[in-house]
mmCIF file of C-alpha atoms in Angstrom:
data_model
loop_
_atom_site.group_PDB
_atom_site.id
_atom_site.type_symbol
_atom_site.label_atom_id
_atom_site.label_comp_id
_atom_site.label_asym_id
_atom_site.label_seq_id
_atom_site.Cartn_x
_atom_site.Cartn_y
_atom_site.Cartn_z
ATOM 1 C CA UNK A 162 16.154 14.611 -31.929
ATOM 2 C CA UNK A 163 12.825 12.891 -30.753
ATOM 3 C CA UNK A 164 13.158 9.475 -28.053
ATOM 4 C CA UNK A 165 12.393 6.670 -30.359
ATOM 5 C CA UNK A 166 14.692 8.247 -33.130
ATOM 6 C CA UNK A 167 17.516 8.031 -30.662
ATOM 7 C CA UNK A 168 16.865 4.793 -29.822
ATOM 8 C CA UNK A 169 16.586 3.573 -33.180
ATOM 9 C CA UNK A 170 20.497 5.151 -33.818
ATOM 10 C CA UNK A 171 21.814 3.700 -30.782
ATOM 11 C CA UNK A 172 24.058 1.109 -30.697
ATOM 12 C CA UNK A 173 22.957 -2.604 -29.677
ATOM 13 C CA UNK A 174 23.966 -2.384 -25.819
ATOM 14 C CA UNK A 175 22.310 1.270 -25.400
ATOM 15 C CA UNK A 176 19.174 0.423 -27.481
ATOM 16 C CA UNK A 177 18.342 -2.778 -25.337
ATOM 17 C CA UNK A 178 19.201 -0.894 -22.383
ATOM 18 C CA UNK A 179 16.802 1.670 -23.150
ATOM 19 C CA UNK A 180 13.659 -0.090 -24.789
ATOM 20 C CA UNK A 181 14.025 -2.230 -21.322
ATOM 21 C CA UNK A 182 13.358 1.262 -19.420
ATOM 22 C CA UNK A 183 10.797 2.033 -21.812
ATOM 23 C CA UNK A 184 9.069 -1.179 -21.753
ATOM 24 C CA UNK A 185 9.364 -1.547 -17.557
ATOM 25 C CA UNK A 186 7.459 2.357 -17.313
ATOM 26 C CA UNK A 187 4.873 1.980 -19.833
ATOM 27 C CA UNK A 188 4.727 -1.357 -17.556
ATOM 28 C CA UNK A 189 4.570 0.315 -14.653
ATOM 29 C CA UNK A 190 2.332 2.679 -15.020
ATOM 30 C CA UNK A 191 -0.289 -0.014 -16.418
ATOM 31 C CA UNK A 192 0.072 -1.809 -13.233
ATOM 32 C CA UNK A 193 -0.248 1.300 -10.970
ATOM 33 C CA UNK A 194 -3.539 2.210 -13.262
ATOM 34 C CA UNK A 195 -4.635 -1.451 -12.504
ATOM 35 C CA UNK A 196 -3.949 -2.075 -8.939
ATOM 36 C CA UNK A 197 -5.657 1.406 -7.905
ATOM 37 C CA UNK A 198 -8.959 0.249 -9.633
ATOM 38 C CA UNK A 199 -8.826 -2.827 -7.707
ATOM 39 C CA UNK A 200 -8.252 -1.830 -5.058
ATOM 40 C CA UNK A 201 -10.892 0.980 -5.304
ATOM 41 C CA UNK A 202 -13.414 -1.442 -6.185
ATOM 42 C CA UNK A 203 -12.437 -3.844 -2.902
ATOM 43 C CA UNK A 204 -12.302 -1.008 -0.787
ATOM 44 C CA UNK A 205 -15.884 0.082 -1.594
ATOM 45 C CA UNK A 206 -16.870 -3.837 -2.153
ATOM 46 C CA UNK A 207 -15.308 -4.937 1.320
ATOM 47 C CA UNK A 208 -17.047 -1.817 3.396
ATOM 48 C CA UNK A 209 -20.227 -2.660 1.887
ATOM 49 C CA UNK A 210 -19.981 -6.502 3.025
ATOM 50 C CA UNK A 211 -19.257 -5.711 5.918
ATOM 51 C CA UNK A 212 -21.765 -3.391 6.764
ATOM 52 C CA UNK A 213 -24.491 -6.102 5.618
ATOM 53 C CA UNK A 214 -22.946 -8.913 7.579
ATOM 54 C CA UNK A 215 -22.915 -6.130 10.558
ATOM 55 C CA UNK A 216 -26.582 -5.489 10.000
ATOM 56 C CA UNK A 217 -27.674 -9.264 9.606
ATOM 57 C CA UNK A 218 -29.991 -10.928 12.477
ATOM 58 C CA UNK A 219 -29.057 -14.726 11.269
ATOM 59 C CA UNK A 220 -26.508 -16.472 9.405
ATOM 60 C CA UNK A 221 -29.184 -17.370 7.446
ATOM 61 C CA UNK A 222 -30.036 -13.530 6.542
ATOM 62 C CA UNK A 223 -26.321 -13.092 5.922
ATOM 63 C CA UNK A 224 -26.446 -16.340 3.148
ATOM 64 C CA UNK A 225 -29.626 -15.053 1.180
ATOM 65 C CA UNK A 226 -27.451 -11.651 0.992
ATOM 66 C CA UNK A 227 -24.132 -12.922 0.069
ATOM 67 C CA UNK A 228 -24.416 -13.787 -3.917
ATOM 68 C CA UNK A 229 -24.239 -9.837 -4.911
ATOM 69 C CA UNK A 230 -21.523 -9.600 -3.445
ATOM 70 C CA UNK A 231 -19.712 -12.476 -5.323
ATOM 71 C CA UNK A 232 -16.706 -10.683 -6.824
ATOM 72 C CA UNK A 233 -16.215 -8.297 -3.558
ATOM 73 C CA UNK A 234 -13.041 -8.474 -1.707
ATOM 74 C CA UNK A 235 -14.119 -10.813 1.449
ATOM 75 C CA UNK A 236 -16.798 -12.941 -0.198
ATOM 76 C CA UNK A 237 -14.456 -15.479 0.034
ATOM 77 C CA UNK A 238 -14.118 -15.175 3.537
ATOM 78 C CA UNK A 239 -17.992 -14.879 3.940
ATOM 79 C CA UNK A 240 -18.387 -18.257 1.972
ATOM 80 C CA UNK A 241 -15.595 -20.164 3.831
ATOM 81 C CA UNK A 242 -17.262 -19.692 6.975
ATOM 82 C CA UNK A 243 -21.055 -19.936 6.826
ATOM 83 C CA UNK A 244 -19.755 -23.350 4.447
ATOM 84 C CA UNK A 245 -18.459 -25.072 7.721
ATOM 85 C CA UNK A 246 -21.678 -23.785 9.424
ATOM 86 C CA UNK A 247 -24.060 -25.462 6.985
ATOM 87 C CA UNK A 248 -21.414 -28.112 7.365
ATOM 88 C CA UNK A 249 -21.581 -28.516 10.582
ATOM 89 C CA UNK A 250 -25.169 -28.354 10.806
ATOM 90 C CA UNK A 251 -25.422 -31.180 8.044
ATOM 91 C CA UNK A 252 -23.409 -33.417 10.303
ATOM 92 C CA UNK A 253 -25.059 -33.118 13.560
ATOM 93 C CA UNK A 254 -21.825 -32.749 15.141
ATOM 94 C CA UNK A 255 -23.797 -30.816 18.177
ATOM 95 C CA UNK A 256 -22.995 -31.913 21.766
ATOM 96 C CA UNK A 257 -25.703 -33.802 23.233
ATOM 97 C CA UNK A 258 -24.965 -32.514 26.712
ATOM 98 C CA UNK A 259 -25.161 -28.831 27.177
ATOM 99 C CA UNK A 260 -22.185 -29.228 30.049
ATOM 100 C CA UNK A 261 -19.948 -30.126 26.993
ATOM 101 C CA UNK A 262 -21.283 -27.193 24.468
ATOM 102 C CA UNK A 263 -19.411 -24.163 25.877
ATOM 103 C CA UNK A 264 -16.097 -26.380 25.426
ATOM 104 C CA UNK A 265 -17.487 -27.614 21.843
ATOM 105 C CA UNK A 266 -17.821 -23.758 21.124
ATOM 106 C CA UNK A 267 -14.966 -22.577 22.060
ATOM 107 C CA UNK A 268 -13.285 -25.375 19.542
ATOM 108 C CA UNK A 269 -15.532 -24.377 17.329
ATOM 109 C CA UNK A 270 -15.040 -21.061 16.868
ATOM 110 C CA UNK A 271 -10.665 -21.587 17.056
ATOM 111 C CA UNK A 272 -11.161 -23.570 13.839
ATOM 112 C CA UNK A 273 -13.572 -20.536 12.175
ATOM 113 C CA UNK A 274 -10.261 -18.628 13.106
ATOM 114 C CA UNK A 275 -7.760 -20.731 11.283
ATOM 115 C CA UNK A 276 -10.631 -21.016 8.155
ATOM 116 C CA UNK A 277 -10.397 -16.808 8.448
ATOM 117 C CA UNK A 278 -6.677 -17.378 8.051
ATOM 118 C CA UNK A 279 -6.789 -19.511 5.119
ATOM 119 C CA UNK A 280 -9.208 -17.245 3.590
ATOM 120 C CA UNK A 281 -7.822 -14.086 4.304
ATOM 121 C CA UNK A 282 -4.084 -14.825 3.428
ATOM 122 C CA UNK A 283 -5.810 -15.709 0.011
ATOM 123 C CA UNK A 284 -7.687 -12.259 -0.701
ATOM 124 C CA UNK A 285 -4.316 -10.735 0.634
ATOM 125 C CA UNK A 286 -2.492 -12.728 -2.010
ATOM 126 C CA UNK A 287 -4.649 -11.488 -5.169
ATOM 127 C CA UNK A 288 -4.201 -7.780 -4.291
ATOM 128 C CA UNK A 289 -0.835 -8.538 -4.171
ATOM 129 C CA UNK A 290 -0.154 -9.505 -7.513
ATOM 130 C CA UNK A 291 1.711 -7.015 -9.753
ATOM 131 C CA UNK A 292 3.365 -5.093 -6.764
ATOM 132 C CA UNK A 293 6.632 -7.457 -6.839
ATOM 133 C CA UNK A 294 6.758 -6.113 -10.132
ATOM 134 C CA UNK A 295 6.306 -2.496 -8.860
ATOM 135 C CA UNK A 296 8.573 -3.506 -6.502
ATOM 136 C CA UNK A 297 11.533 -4.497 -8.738
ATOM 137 C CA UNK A 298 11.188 -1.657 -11.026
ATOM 138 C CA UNK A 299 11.618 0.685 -8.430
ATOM 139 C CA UNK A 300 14.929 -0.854 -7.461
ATOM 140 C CA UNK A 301 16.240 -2.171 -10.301
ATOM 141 C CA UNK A 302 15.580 0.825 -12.998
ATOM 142 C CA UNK A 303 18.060 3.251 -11.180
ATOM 143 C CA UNK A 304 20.782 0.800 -11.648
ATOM 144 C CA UNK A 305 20.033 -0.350 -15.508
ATOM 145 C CA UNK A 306 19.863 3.671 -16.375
ATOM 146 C CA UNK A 307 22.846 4.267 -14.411
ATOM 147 C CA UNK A 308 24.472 1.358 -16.896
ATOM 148 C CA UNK A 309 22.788 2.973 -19.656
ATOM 149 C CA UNK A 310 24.365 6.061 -18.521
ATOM 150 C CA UNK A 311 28.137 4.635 -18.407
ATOM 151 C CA UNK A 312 27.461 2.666 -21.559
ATOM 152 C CA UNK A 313 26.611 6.405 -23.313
ATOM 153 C CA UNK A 314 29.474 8.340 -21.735
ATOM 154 C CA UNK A 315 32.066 5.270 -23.102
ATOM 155 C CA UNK A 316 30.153 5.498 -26.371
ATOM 156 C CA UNK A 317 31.278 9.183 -26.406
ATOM 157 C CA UNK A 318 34.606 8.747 -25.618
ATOM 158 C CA UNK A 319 35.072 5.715 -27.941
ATOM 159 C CA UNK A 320 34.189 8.201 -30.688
ATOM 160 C CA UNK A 321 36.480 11.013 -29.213
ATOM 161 C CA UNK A 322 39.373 8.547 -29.580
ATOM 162 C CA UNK A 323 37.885 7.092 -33.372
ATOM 163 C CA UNK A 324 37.884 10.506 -34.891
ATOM 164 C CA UNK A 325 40.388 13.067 -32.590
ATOM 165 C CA UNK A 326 38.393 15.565 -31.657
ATOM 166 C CA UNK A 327 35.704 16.408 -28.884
ATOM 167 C CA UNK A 328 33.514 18.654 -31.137
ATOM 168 C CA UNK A 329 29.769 18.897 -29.942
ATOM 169 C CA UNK A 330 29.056 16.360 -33.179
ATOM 170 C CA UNK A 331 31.309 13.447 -32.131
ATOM 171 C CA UNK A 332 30.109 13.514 -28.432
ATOM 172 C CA UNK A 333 26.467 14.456 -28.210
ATOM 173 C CA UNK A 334 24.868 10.853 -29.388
ATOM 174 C CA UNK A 335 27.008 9.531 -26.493
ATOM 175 C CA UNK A 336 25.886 11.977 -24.256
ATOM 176 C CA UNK A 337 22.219 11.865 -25.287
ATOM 177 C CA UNK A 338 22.142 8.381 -24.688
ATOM 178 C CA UNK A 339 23.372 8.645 -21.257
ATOM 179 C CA UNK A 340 21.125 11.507 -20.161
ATOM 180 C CA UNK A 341 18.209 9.817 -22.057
ATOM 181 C CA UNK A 342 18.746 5.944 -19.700
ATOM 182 C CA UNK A 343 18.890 8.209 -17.006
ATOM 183 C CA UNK A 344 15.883 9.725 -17.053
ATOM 184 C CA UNK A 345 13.619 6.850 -18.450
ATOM 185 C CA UNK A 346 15.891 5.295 -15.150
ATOM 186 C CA UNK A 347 14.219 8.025 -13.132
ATOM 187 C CA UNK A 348 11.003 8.281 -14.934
ATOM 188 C CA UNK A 349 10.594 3.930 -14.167
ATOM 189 C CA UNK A 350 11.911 3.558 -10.711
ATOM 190 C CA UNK A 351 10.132 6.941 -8.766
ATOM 191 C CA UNK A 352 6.390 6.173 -10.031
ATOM 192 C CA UNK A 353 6.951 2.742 -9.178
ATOM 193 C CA UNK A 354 8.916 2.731 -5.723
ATOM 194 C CA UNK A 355 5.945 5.622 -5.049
ATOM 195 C CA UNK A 356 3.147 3.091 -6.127
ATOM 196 C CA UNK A 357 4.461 0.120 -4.268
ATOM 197 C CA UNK A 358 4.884 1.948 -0.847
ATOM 198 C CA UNK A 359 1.006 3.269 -1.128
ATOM 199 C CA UNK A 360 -0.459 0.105 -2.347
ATOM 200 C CA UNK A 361 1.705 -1.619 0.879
ATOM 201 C CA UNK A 362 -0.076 0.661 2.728
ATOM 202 C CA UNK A 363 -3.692 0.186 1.282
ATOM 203 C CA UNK A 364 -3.320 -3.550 1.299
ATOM 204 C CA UNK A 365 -2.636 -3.598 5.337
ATOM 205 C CA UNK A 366 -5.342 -1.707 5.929
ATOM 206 C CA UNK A 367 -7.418 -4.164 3.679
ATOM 207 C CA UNK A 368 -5.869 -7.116 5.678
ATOM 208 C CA UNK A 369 -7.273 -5.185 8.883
ATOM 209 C CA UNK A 370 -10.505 -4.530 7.469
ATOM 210 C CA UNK A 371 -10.702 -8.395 5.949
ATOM 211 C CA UNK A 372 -9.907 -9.315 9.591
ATOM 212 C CA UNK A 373 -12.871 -7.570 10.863
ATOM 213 C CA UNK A 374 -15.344 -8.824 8.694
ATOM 214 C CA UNK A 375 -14.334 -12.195 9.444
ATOM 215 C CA UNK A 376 -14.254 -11.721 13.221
ATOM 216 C CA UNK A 377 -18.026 -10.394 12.680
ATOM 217 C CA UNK A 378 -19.241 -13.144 10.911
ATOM 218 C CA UNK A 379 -17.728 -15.492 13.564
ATOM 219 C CA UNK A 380 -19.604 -13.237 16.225
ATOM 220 C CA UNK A 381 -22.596 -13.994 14.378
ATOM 221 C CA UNK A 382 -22.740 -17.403 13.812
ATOM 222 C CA UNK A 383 -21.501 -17.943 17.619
ATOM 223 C CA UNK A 384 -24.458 -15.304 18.947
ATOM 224 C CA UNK A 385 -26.700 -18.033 16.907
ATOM 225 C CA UNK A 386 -25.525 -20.886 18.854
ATOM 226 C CA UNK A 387 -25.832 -19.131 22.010
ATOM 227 C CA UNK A 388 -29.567 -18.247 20.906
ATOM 228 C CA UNK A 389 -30.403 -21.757 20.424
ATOM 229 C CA UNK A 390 -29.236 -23.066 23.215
ATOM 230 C CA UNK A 391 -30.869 -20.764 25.741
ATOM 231 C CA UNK A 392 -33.754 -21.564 23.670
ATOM 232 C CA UNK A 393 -33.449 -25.044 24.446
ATOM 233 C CA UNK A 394 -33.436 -23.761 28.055
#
């Protein structure tokens, strides 16, 4: 007796209960095939941004680099802070009187900070998407086999008490369909709860890394200021 002719004899209760475990681990293992690409390509993407911001002499350097890497985890970041330079620059919103710049800097570079915020809790949130779904397979699949599994073992007695006898016939669809919502229970919920705890892992060390590319460009742009204004000296 093959899975999808089981289903297909079930009764209403037990074949929604287990097409819904079907559909949530073909389902989960799409999303665990899909997250680890992504996060293999921003992974390689990030450490590759990071070492050209790392090896850039100017902001300017940096900018003329930045378009290839336009879909990399962290361009965002890149383009949210070199913006409010060019911004800033566009403005003229310079202090006239160097006494004033080291406090103008300081301001300067809190408000890069909360821009590396913005930005970063916004990469963060786009590798995050499909793991609440990894997440409530892995919790919820137990429980809707383990109802799948009393709804089978009721289904066997039900027939025990229809036709008077517990011969091997009357009990084993019952049976099947219990053992069969508790495995597709199993076979849902340990991939996924598995999946979700590595990809919670992988995406706070991405954080970290997201972090430190930001705190490099803002080491950058403030080495430029510093530059120009011992020029100026």
């Amino acid at each position: 007796m093959n899975l999808w002719h089981l289903i297909f004899q079930a009764g209403l209760v037990a074949k929604i209960t287990l097409l819904l475990l079907l559909f949530m681990s073909i389902s989960t293992w799409a999303v665990i095939f899909t997250k680890w690409r992504q996060f293999k390509e921003a992974s390689r993407g990030l450490k590759n941004l990071t070492n050209m911001a790392e090896k850039s002499s100017s902001c300017q350097e940096l900018a003329s680099k930045l378009r290839q890497y336009k879909k990399t985890a962290g361009w965002n970041i890149a383009r949210y802070l070199l913006g409010e330079l060019v911004r800033l620059r566009q403005e003229g919103a310079l202090p006239e009187k160097k006494e004033l710049f080291a406090l103008w800097l300081e301001m300067f570079i809190k408000r890069l900070n909360r821009y590396l915020n913005v930005a970063r809790e916004r990469e963060i949130s786009n590798l995050k998407e499909g793991l609440s779904f990894l997440a409530i397979t892995g919790n919820s699949a137990p429980f809707i086999g383990l109802f799948g599994t009393v709804w089978g073992i009721m289904t066997a007695f039900h027939q025990i008490g229809l036709k008077g006898s517990a011969s091997l016939a009357t009990v084993a669809p019952g049976i099947a369909e219990a053992l069969i919502a508790t495995a597709l229970g199993l076979f849902a919920a340990i991939p996924a709860s598995m999946a979700y705890n590595y990809f919670a892992a992988r995406l706070e060390n991405l954080e970290a890394r997201l972090q430190e590319l930001g705190e490099v460009i803002i080491l950058l742009i403030e080495k430029e200021f510093m530059h120009e204004i011992m020029e100026e000296e």
